[in-house]
Amino acid sequence: MSYTIVVRVIDASDVGFSLVEKTVWYYANGGTWSNTNGIQTLVMGGSGTSGTLRFKSGDGEAFLVAVGVHNYKHWCDVAVDLTDGDTSMKVQPTYYESTDRAKVREEQLSEITRKNSKGRSISVKYVTQDSNTFHAIVTVS
């Protein structure tokens, strides 16, 4: 059974962030990201996988948003204060290892907010569900 997560990003920051990387985990036949008018859509082959979106500002601030389905329920997380070497390809596997990030995946949160070292808030919140399609909003402020 496939799952879809539609992600809308609201950047209310004073610096402006650009989407610089997208990844999809390979479990449950992986998936694909697509972009329609700035709305990012992740289609996954089944439960047990996820996707990430990494954002970066012109002054080097970076964060990553992870969304996915674990045991047939959606989950989300935000990783802040990323260095240039902390790419999505490097960070995403940590959600499937014995780490604090894996614990967040297993908690299956419907929303989360994290602040970076500059006091900026990044939040992810699932707002609606229609069968196996979930809609999430990412807010940067």
C-alpha atoms as one frame of an Amber mdcrd trajectory, in Angstrom:
protein
   0.000   0.000   0.000   1.509   3.316  -1.012   1.539   6.500   1.048   1.756
  10.140  -0.005   2.955  13.093   2.061   2.299  16.569   0.659   4.552  19.220
   2.217   3.936  22.961   2.043   6.750  25.226   3.277   6.087  28.651   4.796
   9.326  30.610   5.156   8.589  33.570   7.435  12.257  34.046   8.309  14.226
  37.204   7.693  16.995  35.380   5.805  15.160  33.147   3.332  15.854  29.450
   2.929  16.231  27.456  -0.276  15.553  23.765  -0.739  18.960  22.296  -1.571
  18.485  18.522  -1.285  15.792  15.819  -1.256  16.228  12.156  -0.337  14.056
   9.053  -0.012  14.889   6.057   2.180  15.004   2.740   0.321  12.760   0.633
   2.614   9.269  -0.390   1.398  10.325   0.028  -2.240  11.519   3.586  -1.622
   9.654   6.429  -3.254   9.928   9.669  -5.181   9.724  13.395  -4.531   8.006
  15.753  -6.952   7.481  19.512  -6.944   4.374  21.304  -8.158   4.329  25.082
  -7.699   6.587  24.856  -4.646   4.583  22.085  -2.974   6.804  19.053  -2.325
   5.104  15.658  -2.654   6.613  12.396  -1.432   5.099   9.150  -2.735   6.364
   6.061  -0.898   5.952   2.390  -1.766   4.707   1.441   1.697   5.034   1.851
   5.431   8.547   1.877   6.829  10.192   4.545   4.735  10.641   8.305   4.676
  11.942  11.327   2.859  13.972  14.360   3.838  14.185  17.948   2.654  17.323
  19.960   3.463  17.178  23.746   3.454  19.958  26.315   3.565  20.095  30.108
   3.809  22.560  32.410   2.093  24.413  32.911   5.369  24.900  29.159   5.895
  22.093  28.267   8.309  20.826  24.792   7.485  18.141  22.423   8.696  16.499
  19.222   7.559  12.879  18.091   7.707  12.146  14.360   7.821   8.680  12.954
   7.101   7.596   9.370   6.712   5.391   6.459   7.681   6.383   3.959  10.388
   4.112   1.051  11.339   1.351   2.567   9.177   1.366   5.935  10.958   2.992
   9.198   9.843   5.926  10.764  11.698   8.091  13.885  11.405  11.247  15.482
  12.744  13.490  18.503  12.276  17.296  18.452  12.486  18.812  21.902  13.102
  22.296  23.445  13.109  23.537  21.253  10.284  27.081  21.704   9.017  27.979
  21.628   5.320  28.860  17.950   5.707  25.478  17.096   7.229  23.740  16.309
   3.966  20.402  14.544   3.758  22.264  11.480   2.473  24.285  11.464   5.695
  21.512  12.341   8.155  18.597  10.240   6.868  20.156   6.834   7.728  20.395
   7.913  11.379  16.597   7.597  11.588  17.077   3.846  11.047  19.990   3.260
  13.444  20.090   3.098  17.250  20.016   6.881  17.716  17.842   9.572  19.262
  16.541  10.281  15.762  15.280   6.703  15.468  13.447   7.200  18.766  11.703
  10.253  17.290  10.656   8.166  14.268   9.250   5.512  16.591   7.296   8.144
  18.567   5.295   8.871  15.389   4.783  12.537  16.220   2.115  14.516  14.368
   4.012  17.741  14.959   7.350  18.961  16.233   9.110  22.304  16.689  12.839
  22.763  17.156  14.915  25.914  17.631  18.366  26.306  16.176  21.318  27.971
  17.915  20.255  31.355  16.482  16.807  31.063  18.064  15.035  30.341  14.789
  12.029  27.982  15.042  11.332  25.285  12.495   8.136  23.301  12.858   6.429
  20.470  11.022   2.764  19.749  11.555   0.491  17.230   9.862  -2.775  19.065
   9.276  -5.003  16.687   7.314  -5.247  13.079   6.235  -7.249  11.577   3.392
  -6.852   7.797   3.420  -3.114   7.240   2.791  -2.380  10.861   1.854  -1.060
  13.159   4.570  -0.664  16.939   4.348   2.047  18.662   6.379   3.091  22.268
   6.818   6.684  23.284   7.532   6.989  26.740   9.091  10.283  28.608   9.457
  10.234  31.707  11.669
